[in-house]
mmCIF file of C-alpha atoms in Angstrom:
data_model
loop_
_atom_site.group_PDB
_atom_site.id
_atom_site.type_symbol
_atom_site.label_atom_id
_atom_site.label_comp_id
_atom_site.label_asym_id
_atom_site.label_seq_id
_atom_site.Cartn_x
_atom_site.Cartn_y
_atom_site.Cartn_z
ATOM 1 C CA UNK Q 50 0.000 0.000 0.000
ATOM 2 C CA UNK Q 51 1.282 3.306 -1.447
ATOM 3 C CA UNK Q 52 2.103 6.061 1.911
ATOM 4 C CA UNK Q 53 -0.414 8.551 0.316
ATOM 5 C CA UNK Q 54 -2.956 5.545 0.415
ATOM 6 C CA UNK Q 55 -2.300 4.371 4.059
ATOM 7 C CA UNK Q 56 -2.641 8.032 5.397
ATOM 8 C CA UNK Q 57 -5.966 8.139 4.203
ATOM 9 C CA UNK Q 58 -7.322 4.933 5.260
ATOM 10 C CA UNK Q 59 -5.872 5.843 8.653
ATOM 11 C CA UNK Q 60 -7.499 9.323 8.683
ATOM 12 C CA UNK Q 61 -10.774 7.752 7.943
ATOM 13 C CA UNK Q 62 -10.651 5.206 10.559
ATOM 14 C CA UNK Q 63 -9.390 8.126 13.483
ATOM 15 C CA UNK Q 64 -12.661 9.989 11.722
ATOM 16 C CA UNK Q 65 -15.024 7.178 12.702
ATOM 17 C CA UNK Q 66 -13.076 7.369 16.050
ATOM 18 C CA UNK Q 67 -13.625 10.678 17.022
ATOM 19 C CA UNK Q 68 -17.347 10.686 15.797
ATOM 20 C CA UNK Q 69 -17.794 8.001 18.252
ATOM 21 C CA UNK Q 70 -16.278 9.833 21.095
ATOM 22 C CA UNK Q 71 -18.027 12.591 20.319
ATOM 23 C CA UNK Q 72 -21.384 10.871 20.165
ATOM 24 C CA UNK Q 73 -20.545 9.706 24.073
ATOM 25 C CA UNK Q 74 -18.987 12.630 25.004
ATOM 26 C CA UNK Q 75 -21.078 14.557 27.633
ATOM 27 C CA UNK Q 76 -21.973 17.874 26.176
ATOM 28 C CA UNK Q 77 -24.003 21.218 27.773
ATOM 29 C CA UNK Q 78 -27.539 21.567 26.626
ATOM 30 C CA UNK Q 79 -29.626 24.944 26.034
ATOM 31 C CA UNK Q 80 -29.917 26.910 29.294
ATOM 32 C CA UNK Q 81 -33.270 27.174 27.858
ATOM 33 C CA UNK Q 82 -35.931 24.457 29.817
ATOM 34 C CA UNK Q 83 -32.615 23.222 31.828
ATOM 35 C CA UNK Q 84 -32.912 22.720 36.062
ATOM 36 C CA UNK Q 85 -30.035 21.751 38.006
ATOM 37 C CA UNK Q 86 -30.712 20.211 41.531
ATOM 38 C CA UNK Q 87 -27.316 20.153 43.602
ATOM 39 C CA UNK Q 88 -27.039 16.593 45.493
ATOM 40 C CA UNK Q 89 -24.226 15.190 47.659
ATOM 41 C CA UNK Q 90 -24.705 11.652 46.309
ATOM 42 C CA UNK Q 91 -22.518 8.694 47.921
ATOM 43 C CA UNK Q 92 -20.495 8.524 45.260
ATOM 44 C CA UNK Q 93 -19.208 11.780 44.576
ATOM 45 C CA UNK Q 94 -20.191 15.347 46.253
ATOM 46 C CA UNK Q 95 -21.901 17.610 44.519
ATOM 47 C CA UNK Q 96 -23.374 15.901 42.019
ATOM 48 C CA UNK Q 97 -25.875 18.172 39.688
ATOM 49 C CA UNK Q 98 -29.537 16.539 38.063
ATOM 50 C CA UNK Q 99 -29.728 17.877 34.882
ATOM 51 C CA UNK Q 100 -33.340 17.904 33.721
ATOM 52 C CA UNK Q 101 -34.064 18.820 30.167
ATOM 53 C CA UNK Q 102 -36.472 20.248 28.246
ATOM 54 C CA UNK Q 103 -39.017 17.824 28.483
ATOM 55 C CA UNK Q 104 -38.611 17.370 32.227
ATOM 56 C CA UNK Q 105 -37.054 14.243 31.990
ATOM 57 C CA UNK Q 106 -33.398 13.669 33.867
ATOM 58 C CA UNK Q 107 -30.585 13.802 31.252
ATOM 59 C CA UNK Q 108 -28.757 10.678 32.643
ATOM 60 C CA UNK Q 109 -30.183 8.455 34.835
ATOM 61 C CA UNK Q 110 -28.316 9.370 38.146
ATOM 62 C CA UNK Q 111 -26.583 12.324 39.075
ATOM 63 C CA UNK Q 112 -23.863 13.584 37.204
ATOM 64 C CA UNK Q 113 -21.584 16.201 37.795
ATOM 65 C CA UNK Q 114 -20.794 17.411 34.181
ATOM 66 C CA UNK Q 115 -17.375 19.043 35.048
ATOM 67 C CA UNK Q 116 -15.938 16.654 37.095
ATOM 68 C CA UNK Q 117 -16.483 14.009 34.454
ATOM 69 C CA UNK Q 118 -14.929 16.135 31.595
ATOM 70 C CA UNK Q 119 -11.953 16.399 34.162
ATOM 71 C CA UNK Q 120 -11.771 13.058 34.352
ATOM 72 C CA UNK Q 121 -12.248 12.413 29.947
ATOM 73 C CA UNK Q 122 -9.332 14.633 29.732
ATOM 74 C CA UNK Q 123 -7.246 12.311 32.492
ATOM 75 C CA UNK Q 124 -8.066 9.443 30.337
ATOM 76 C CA UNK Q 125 -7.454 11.187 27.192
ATOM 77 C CA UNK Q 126 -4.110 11.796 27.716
ATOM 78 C CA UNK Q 127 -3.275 8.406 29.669
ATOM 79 C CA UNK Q 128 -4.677 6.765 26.572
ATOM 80 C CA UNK Q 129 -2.588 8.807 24.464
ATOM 81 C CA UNK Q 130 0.896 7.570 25.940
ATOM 82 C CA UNK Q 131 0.007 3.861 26.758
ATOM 83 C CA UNK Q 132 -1.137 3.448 23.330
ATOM 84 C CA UNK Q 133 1.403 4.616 21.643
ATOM 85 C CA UNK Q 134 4.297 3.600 23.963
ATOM 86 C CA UNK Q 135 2.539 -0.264 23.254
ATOM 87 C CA UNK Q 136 2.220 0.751 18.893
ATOM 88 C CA UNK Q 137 5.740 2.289 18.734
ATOM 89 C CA UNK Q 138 7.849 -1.092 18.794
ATOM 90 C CA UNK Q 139 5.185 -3.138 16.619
ATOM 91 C CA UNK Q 140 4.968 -0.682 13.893
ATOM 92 C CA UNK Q 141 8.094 -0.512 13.906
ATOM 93 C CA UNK Q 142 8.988 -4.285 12.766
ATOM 94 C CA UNK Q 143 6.900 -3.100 9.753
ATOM 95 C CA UNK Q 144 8.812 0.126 8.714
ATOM 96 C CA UNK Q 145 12.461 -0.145 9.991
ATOM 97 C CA UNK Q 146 13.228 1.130 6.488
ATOM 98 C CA UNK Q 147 10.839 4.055 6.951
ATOM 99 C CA UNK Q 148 11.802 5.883 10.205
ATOM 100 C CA UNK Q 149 9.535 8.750 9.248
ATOM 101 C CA UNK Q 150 6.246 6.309 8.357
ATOM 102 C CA UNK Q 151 6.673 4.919 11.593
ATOM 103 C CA UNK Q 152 7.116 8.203 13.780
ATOM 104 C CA UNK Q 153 3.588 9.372 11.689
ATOM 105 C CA UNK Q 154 2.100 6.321 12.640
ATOM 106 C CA UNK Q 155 2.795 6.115 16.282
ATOM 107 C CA UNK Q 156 1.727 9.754 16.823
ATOM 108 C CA UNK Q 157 -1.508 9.455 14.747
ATOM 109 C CA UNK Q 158 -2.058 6.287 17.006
ATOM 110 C CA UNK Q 159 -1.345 8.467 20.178
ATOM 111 C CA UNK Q 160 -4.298 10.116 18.489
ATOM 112 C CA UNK Q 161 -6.678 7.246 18.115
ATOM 113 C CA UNK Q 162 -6.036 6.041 21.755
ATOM 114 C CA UNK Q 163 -6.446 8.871 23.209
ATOM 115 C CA UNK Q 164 -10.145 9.097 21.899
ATOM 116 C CA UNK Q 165 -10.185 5.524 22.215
ATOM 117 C CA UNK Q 166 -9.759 5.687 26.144
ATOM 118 C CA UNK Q 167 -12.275 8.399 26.435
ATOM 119 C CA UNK Q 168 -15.397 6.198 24.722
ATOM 120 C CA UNK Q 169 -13.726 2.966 26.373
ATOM 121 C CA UNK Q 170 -14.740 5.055 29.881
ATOM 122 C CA UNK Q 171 -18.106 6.075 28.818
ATOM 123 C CA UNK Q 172 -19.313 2.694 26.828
ATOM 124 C CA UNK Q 173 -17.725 0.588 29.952
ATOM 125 C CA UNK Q 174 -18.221 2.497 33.287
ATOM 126 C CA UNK Q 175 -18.293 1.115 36.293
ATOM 127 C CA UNK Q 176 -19.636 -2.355 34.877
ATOM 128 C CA UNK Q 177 -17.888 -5.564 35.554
ATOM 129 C CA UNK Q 178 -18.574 -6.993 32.441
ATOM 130 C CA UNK Q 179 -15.863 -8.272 30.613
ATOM 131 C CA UNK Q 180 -17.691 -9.201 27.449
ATOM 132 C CA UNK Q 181 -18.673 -5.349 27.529
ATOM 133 C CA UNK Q 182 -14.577 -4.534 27.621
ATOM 134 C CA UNK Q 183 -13.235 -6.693 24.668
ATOM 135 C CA UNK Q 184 -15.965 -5.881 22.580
ATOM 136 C CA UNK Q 185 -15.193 -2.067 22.943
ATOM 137 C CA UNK Q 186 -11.417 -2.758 22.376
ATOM 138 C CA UNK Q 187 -12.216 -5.623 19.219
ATOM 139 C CA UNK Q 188 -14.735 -2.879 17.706
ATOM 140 C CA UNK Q 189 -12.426 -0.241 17.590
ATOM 141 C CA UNK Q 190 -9.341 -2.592 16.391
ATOM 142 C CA UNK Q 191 -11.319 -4.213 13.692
ATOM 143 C CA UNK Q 192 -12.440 -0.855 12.192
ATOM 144 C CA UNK Q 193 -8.760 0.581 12.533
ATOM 145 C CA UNK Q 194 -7.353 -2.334 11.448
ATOM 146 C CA UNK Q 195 -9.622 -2.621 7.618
ATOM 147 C CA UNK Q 196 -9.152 0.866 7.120
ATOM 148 C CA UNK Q 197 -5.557 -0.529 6.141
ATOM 149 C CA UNK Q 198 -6.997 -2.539 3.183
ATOM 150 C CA UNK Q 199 -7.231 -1.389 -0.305
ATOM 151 C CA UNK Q 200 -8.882 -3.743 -2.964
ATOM 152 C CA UNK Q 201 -5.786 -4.668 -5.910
ATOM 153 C CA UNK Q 202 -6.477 -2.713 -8.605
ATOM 154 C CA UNK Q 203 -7.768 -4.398 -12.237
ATOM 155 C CA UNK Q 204 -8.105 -7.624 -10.162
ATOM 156 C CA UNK Q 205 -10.957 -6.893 -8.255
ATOM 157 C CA UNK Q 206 -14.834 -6.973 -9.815
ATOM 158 C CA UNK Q 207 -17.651 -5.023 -8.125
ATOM 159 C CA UNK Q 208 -21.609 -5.515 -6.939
ATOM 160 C CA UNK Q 209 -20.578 -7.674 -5.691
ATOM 161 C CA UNK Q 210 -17.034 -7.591 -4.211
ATOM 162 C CA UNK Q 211 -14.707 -10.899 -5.929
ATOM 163 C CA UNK Q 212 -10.887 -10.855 -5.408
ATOM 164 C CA UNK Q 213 -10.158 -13.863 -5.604
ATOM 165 C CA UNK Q 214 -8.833 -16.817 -3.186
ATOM 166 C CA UNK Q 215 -9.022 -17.780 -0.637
ATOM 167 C CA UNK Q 216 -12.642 -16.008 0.694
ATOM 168 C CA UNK Q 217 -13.624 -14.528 -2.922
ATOM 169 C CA UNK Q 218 -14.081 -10.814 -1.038
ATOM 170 C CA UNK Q 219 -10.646 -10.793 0.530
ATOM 171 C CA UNK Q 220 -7.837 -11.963 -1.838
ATOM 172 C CA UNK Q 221 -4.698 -13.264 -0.470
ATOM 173 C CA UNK Q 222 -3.072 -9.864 -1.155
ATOM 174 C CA UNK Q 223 -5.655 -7.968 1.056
ATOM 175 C CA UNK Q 224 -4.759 -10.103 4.004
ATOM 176 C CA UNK Q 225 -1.709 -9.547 3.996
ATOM 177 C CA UNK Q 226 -2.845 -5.866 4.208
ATOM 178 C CA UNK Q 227 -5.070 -6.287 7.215
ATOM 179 C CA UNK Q 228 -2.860 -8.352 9.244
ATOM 180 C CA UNK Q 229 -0.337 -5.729 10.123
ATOM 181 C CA UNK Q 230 -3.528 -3.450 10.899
ATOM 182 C CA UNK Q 231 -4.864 -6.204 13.261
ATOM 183 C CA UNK Q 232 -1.995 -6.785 14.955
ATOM 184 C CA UNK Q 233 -1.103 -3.198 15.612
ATOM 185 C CA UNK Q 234 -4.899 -2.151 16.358
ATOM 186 C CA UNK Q 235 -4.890 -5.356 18.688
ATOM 187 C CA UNK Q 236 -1.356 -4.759 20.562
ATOM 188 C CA UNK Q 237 -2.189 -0.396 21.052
ATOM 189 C CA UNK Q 238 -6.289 -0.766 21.929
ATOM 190 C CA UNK Q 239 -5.787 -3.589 24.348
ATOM 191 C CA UNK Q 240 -2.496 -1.431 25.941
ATOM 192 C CA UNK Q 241 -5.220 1.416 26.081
ATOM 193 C CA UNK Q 242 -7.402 -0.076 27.903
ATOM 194 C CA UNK Q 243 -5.194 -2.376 30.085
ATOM 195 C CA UNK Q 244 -3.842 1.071 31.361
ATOM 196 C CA UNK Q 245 -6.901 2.706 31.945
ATOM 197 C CA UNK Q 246 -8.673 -0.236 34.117
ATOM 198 C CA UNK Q 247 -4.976 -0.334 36.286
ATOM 199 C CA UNK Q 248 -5.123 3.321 36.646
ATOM 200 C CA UNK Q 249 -8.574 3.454 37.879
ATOM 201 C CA UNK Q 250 -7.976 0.858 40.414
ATOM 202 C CA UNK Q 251 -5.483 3.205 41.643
ATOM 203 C CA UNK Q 252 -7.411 5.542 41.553
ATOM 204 C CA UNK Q 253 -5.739 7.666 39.135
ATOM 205 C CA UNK Q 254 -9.351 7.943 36.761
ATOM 206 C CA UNK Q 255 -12.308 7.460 37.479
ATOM 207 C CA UNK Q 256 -14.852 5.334 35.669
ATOM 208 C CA UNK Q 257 -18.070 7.313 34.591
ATOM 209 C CA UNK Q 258 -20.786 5.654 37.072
ATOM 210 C CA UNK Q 259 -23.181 3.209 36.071
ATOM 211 C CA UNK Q 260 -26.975 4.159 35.254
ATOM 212 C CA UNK Q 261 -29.195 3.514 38.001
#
């Protein structure tokens, strides 16, 4: 795969990312129809109700808004360095002739597990469900990891997809594509994640609190 044609796939795949993240984000709503009840829940003090427009409670306990982007911003950047200290040396096997490929890489996958560790807190929370925790971690590598695959060119026929051997739609050439993108996705998500449960057992982060 051409470097033009890599950066784009990977671009793509850190756009899906950061739509994702921003879809569980936490963001402010219209002043407009809002109350805010102060509570000093168990959990954390000062906790605010947030009641939209329609009267109904924007989560389903209470959430102190601030505190929580505080703590999205902790696991930002904690994602951030474990991920890429984990993708450095494994992206590196694959471009020790391309010192400058692999420093692009391993900062655009800084990127990606940064955002990664932010929706890994919301979509996980204070669950002990481990099913819960590799799927976030095998959706986000699987995406990452196609985004590296480019059909061959004049070999390929459309509606539908045919490539060839061994599955028809993926040829032999477009696994050897994804494979590096699984392994690296893999090896940097699962770091990610790794990181953030240690660090909020420590209590380093915290995990964003479970409905109910």
């Amino acid at each position: 795969m051409g470097l033009y044609a890599k950066r784009r796939a990977m671009w793509v795949a850190f756009a899906l990312v950061a739509f994702t993240a921003s879809a569980f984000t936490p963001r402010p709503i219209s002043a407009r129809g809002v109350v805010k009840v102060r509570e000093a829940g168990p959990r954390r003090r000062g906790q605010t109700v947030v009641m939209a427009a329609d009267n109904k409670p924007k989560w389903a306990s209470p959430i102190n808004e601030f505190f929580e982007r505080i703590e999205s911003t902790k696991a930002l950047a904690l994602g951030a360095v474990a991920g890429s200290v984990a993708l450095a040396p494994v992206d590196l096997l694959f471009h020790l002739g391309n010192i400058p490929q692999w420093e692009f890489d391993t900062d655009s996958g800084a990127l990606a597990c940064g955002l990664f560790a932010v929706v890994y807190r919301y979509a996980v929370r204070e669950d002990n469900n481990p099913n819960l925790k590799q799927g976030v971690v095998g959706a986000f590598a699987i995406t990452r990891a196609l985004a590296f695959v480019q059909p061959p060119e004049g070999i390929c026929d459309a509606l539908p997809l045919r490539c060839g051997p061994p599955f028809s739609y993926f040829s032999y050439e477009m696994l050897e594509q994804l494979i590096p993108g699984a392994l690296e996705s893999g090896v940097m998500f699962a770091a990610t994640a790794a990181a953030f449960e240690a660090a909020a057992e420590r209590g380093w982060v915290k995990k964003f609190p479970s409905s109910g």
